[in-house]
Short mmCIF file of C-alpha atoms and ligand atoms in Angstrom, two decimals:
data_model
loop_
_atom_site.label_atom_id
_atom_site.label_comp_id
_atom_site.label_asym_id
_atom_site.label_seq_id
_atom_site.Cartn_x
_atom_site.Cartn_y
_atom_site.Cartn_z
CA MET A 1 -33.57 48.53 -57.26
CA GLN A 2 -37.13 47.50 -56.62
CA GLN A 3 -39.33 49.73 -54.52
CA LEU A 4 -41.22 48.77 -51.42
CA GLU A 5 -44.95 48.80 -52.22
CA ALA A 6 -46.45 46.83 -49.38
CA ALA A 7 -45.68 45.56 -45.78
CA ILE A 8 -47.36 42.28 -44.81
CA PHE A 9 -47.56 41.34 -41.14
CA ASP A 10 -48.14 37.95 -39.52
CA LEU A 11 -50.46 38.34 -36.51
CA ASP A 12 -49.75 35.94 -33.73
CA GLY A 13 -46.27 36.67 -32.26
CA VAL A 14 -45.70 39.72 -34.44
CA ILE A 15 -48.56 42.20 -33.80
CA VAL A 16 -49.70 40.69 -30.53
CA ASP A 17 -48.28 38.01 -28.28
CA THR A 18 -51.07 35.46 -28.66
CA ALA A 19 -48.43 32.75 -29.31
CA LYS A 20 -48.18 32.38 -25.49
CA PHE A 21 -51.94 31.58 -25.30
CA HIS A 22 -51.65 29.01 -28.08
CA TYR A 23 -48.83 27.36 -26.05
CA GLN A 24 -50.88 27.47 -22.81
CA ALA A 25 -53.84 25.74 -24.52
CA TRP A 26 -51.72 23.09 -26.30
CA ARG A 27 -49.81 22.36 -23.08
CA ARG A 28 -53.19 21.97 -21.19
CA LEU A 29 -54.31 19.54 -23.87
CA ALA A 30 -51.06 17.56 -23.61
CA GLU A 31 -51.40 17.37 -19.83
CA GLU A 32 -54.97 16.05 -20.22
CA LEU A 33 -53.57 13.44 -22.64
CA GLY A 34 -50.94 12.44 -20.10
CA PHE A 35 -47.63 13.92 -21.37
CA ALA A 36 -45.56 17.11 -20.95
CA PHE A 37 -45.17 19.54 -23.83
CA SER A 38 -42.22 21.94 -23.73
CA GLU A 39 -41.88 25.46 -25.00
CA ARG A 40 -39.14 24.22 -27.35
CA GLU A 41 -41.45 21.59 -28.86
CA ASN A 42 -44.10 24.28 -29.15
CA GLU A 43 -41.87 26.27 -31.57
CA GLN A 44 -42.72 23.90 -34.32
CA LEU A 45 -46.41 24.65 -34.03
CA LYS A 46 -45.94 28.33 -34.59
CA GLY A 47 -47.46 29.61 -37.85
CA VAL A 48 -48.90 26.28 -38.95
CA SER A 49 -52.66 25.46 -38.97
CA ARG A 50 -54.65 24.26 -36.06
CA MET A 51 -54.99 20.66 -37.30
CA GLU A 52 -51.25 20.44 -38.29
CA SER A 53 -50.39 21.77 -34.83
CA LEU A 54 -52.47 18.97 -33.29
CA GLU A 55 -50.71 16.37 -35.47
CA LEU A 56 -47.35 17.65 -34.27
CA LEU A 57 -48.47 17.66 -30.65
CA LEU A 58 -49.77 14.11 -30.88
CA ARG A 59 -46.53 13.01 -32.47
CA ALA A 60 -44.59 14.54 -29.61
CA GLY A 61 -46.76 12.64 -27.18
CA GLY A 62 -46.42 9.35 -29.10
CA ILE A 63 -50.24 9.23 -29.72
CA THR A 64 -51.01 7.54 -33.03
CA ASP A 65 -54.33 5.79 -32.65
CA LEU A 66 -56.98 8.50 -32.82
CA THR A 67 -59.84 8.78 -35.31
CA GLU A 68 -60.48 11.94 -37.36
CA GLU A 69 -63.49 12.64 -35.20
CA GLN A 70 -61.44 12.41 -31.98
CA LYS A 71 -58.81 14.77 -33.50
CA GLU A 72 -61.49 17.29 -34.44
CA ASP A 73 -62.81 17.09 -30.92
CA LEU A 74 -59.36 17.66 -29.35
CA ALA A 75 -58.65 20.63 -31.70
CA SER A 76 -61.95 22.25 -30.83
CA ARG A 77 -61.36 21.82 -27.12
CA LYS A 78 -57.94 23.54 -27.52
CA ASN A 79 -59.59 26.30 -29.47
CA GLU A 80 -62.27 26.88 -26.80
CA TRP A 81 -59.49 27.31 -24.19
CA TYR A 82 -57.53 29.53 -26.58
CA LYS A 83 -60.56 31.80 -27.11
CA GLU A 84 -61.14 31.97 -23.39
CA TYR A 85 -57.56 33.23 -22.91
CA LEU A 86 -58.09 35.77 -25.80
CA GLN A 87 -60.87 37.38 -23.87
CA THR A 88 -58.17 39.01 -21.66
CA LEU A 89 -56.61 40.87 -24.61
CA THR A 90 -56.79 44.66 -24.68
CA PRO A 91 -55.20 47.32 -27.00
CA ALA A 92 -52.30 47.45 -24.46
CA ASP A 93 -51.29 44.00 -25.70
CA VAL A 94 -50.20 45.20 -29.11
CA LEU A 95 -46.41 44.48 -29.03
CA PRO A 96 -44.14 47.51 -28.39
CA GLY A 97 -43.33 49.78 -31.40
CA VAL A 98 -45.87 48.05 -33.77
CA ALA A 99 -48.42 50.83 -34.05
CA ASP A 100 -45.79 53.52 -34.62
CA PHE A 101 -43.90 51.48 -37.22
CA VAL A 102 -47.02 50.52 -39.16
CA GLY A 103 -48.24 54.13 -39.00
CA GLN A 104 -44.87 55.38 -40.35
CA LEU A 105 -45.07 53.00 -43.33
CA ARG A 106 -48.64 54.13 -44.05
CA SER A 107 -47.63 57.76 -44.00
CA GLN A 108 -45.10 56.92 -46.76
CA GLY A 109 -47.74 55.42 -48.94
CA ILE A 110 -46.89 51.80 -48.32
CA GLY A 111 -49.86 49.42 -48.29
CA THR A 112 -50.30 47.27 -45.15
CA ALA A 113 -51.84 43.88 -44.65
CA ILE A 114 -52.22 41.12 -42.10
CA ALA A 115 -51.41 37.55 -43.30
CA SER A 116 -52.25 35.08 -40.54
CA ALA A 117 -52.93 31.31 -40.44
CA SER A 118 -55.33 31.95 -37.60
CA LYS A 119 -59.13 31.49 -37.95
CA ASN A 120 -59.37 33.68 -34.84
CA ALA A 121 -57.67 36.66 -36.50
CA PRO A 122 -60.84 38.82 -36.73
CA LEU A 123 -61.51 38.30 -33.02
CA ILE A 124 -57.96 39.20 -32.14
CA LEU A 125 -57.83 42.34 -34.30
CA GLU A 126 -61.09 43.52 -32.72
CA LYS A 127 -59.92 42.86 -29.15
CA VAL A 128 -56.75 44.87 -29.58
CA ASN A 129 -58.43 47.46 -31.81
CA ILE A 130 -55.87 47.55 -34.57
CA ARG A 131 -57.76 46.70 -37.64
CA PRO A 132 -57.87 50.28 -38.92
CA LEU A 133 -54.00 50.21 -39.38
CA PHE A 134 -54.32 47.59 -42.17
CA ASP A 135 -55.63 47.93 -45.65
CA ALA A 136 -56.39 44.20 -45.97
CA VAL A 137 -56.60 41.10 -43.89
CA VAL A 138 -56.05 37.57 -45.10
CA ASP A 139 -56.40 34.80 -42.44
CA GLY A 140 -57.14 31.13 -41.84
CA ASN A 141 -60.75 31.61 -43.03
CA SER A 142 -59.78 32.59 -46.48
CA VAL A 143 -56.77 30.39 -47.42
CA THR A 144 -56.88 26.79 -48.54
CA ARG A 145 -53.24 25.94 -47.89
CA ALA A 146 -51.39 26.64 -44.63
CA LYS A 147 -47.95 28.21 -44.20
CA PRO A 148 -45.24 27.32 -45.40
CA ASP A 149 -47.34 27.49 -48.55
CA PRO A 150 -47.08 31.05 -49.94
CA GLU A 151 -50.86 31.40 -50.58
CA VAL A 152 -51.64 33.70 -47.60
CA PHE A 153 -48.87 36.19 -48.63
CA LEU A 154 -49.72 36.10 -52.30
CA GLN A 155 -53.40 36.73 -51.49
CA ALA A 156 -52.42 39.74 -49.33
CA ALA A 157 -50.23 41.14 -52.13
CA ARG A 158 -53.02 40.77 -54.66
CA LEU A 159 -55.52 42.60 -52.39
CA LEU A 160 -52.99 45.45 -52.07
CA GLY A 161 -52.28 45.44 -55.79
CA ALA A 162 -48.57 44.98 -55.03
CA ASP A 163 -45.89 42.93 -56.93
CA PRO A 164 -44.73 40.14 -54.60
CA ALA A 165 -41.08 41.21 -55.26
CA CYS A 166 -41.87 44.56 -53.84
CA CYS A 167 -43.45 43.16 -50.62
CA CYS A 168 -41.84 42.82 -47.24
CA VAL A 169 -43.22 40.24 -44.77
CA PHE A 170 -42.79 40.34 -40.99
CA GLU A 171 -42.92 36.84 -39.35
CA ASP A 172 -42.11 35.21 -36.10
CA ALA A 173 -42.25 31.59 -37.28
CA ALA A 174 -40.03 29.41 -39.45
CA ALA A 175 -43.10 28.17 -41.45
CA GLY A 176 -44.07 31.79 -42.15
CA VAL A 177 -40.55 32.87 -43.14
CA GLU A 178 -40.44 29.89 -45.55
CA GLY A 179 -43.82 30.76 -47.04
CA ALA A 180 -42.81 34.41 -47.60
CA VAL A 181 -39.48 33.39 -49.22
CA ARG A 182 -41.50 31.07 -51.55
CA ALA A 183 -43.84 33.92 -52.36
CA GLY A 184 -40.76 35.79 -53.66
CA MET A 185 -40.95 38.37 -50.95
CA ARG A 186 -38.31 40.02 -48.67
CA VAL A 187 -38.67 38.81 -45.06
CA VAL A 188 -37.98 40.30 -41.64
CA GLY A 189 -37.85 37.78 -38.91
CA ILE A 190 -39.15 38.81 -35.48
CA GLY A 191 -37.45 36.92 -32.66
CA ASP A 192 -34.91 34.16 -32.42
CA SER A 193 -32.29 34.37 -35.13
CA GLY A 194 -31.45 30.64 -34.83
CA LEU A 195 -34.99 29.69 -35.79
CA LEU A 196 -35.58 32.25 -38.49
CA ALA A 197 -32.25 31.84 -40.47
CA ARG A 198 -33.86 32.23 -43.89
CA ALA A 199 -35.13 35.79 -43.12
CA HIS A 200 -33.25 38.63 -44.86
CA LEU A 201 -33.17 40.65 -41.60
CA ILE A 202 -33.91 39.58 -38.00
CA VAL A 203 -34.83 41.86 -35.16
CA THR A 204 -36.18 41.17 -31.73
CA SER A 205 -38.79 44.01 -31.62
CA PHE A 206 -40.34 46.70 -33.71
CA GLU A 207 -38.82 49.17 -31.24
CA GLN A 208 -35.55 48.40 -32.94
CA LEU A 209 -36.95 49.10 -36.41
CA GLU A 210 -37.51 52.25 -38.40
CA PRO A 211 -38.59 52.40 -42.12
CA VAL A 212 -35.22 53.84 -43.14
CA TYR A 213 -33.31 51.05 -41.35
CA LEU A 214 -35.58 48.47 -42.90
CA LEU A 215 -35.12 49.78 -46.43
CA ASN A 216 -31.32 49.86 -46.02
CA HIS A 217 -31.18 46.25 -44.85
CA ILE A 218 -33.55 44.30 -47.11
CA GLY A 219 -32.27 45.35 -50.44
CA ILE A 220 -35.37 47.30 -51.53
CA ALA A 221 -35.83 51.03 -52.05
CA GLY A 222 -38.25 53.49 -50.43
CA HIS A 223 -41.58 54.33 -52.08
CA ALA A 224 -40.26 57.59 -53.48
CA GLY A 225 -37.32 55.71 -55.02
CA GLY A 226 -33.58 55.96 -54.44
CA GLU A 227 -31.52 54.68 -51.52
CA ALA A 228 -32.68 55.47 -48.04
CA SER A 229 -30.23 57.38 -45.82
CA GLU A 230 -29.87 56.68 -42.09
P1 LIG B 301 -56.11 29.17 -35.00
P2 LIG B 301 -50.15 33.39 -37.30
C1 LIG B 301 -51.02 31.02 -36.45
O1 LIG B 301 -51.19 32.40 -36.48
C2 LIG B 301 -50.32 30.64 -35.12
O2 LIG B 301 -48.98 31.04 -35.13
C3 LIG B 301 -50.35 29.10 -35.04
O3 LIG B 301 -49.68 28.78 -33.81
C4 LIG B 301 -51.83 28.68 -35.07
O4 LIG B 301 -51.84 27.22 -35.03
C5 LIG B 301 -52.45 29.15 -36.40
O5 LIG B 301 -52.37 30.51 -36.40
C6 LIG B 301 -53.93 28.73 -36.41
O6 LIG B 301 -54.62 29.47 -35.35
O7 LIG B 301 -56.15 27.96 -34.18
O8 LIG B 301 -56.47 30.42 -34.14
O9 LIG B 301 -56.95 29.15 -36.27
O10 LIG B 301 -48.84 33.33 -36.60
O11 LIG B 301 -50.08 32.89 -38.76
O12 LIG B 301 -50.83 34.74 -37.22
MG1 LIG B 302 -46.89 34.08 -35.99
#
């Protein structure tokens, strides 16, 4: 059996609940454009790039006649609101169980990385003061192809010197789960099982997860080798 070498974490919706701020900002933009945008429709925007998110939002509102310049302008307005909401973040916003879980993996010699589609990842990591828990960060500033492309996960594995087949990804979005599967990695979905069906294991929170449980449920062995025992 392969051994777990690295754990790669999505940021928005996995480490910190910034997904709600993205939704608030997109909903505000939709209201300004004259249509309502539901939380259900917003699910599709999770994990995908800012411009792709805008395209999905405009499609939901039936808006088809904008120039590239107008779209850039709308996306940057949304981003200004989003960054305004991010100012309220503090270390207390790190989701329950995350810091303990990541710390336990590190103490077992497992490499850790962030793999996020967000160009705001550096700001978010600084606001919640969690950067020291990760050996590497790959985000929307360093990738050329957005999730579900596997690029962000493969870059993270490369930085950690890990074989993709020995990496486990933690993701809250269908696009991210798909990207991690395409990268040849094991995937733990965080959240709604209906939306993350391709993940190898689904949990609702890191409070439910311990390294031993993880190893026993994703078909990968512990760093020291052998089967984990619960
Ligand atoms: P930004 P993740 C993703 O982050 C979000 O889930 C997605 O909703 C957002 O559109 C994307 O980042 C880009 O974010 O506008 O801040 O560059 O989940 O991959 O950490
Ligand atoms: Mg996410």
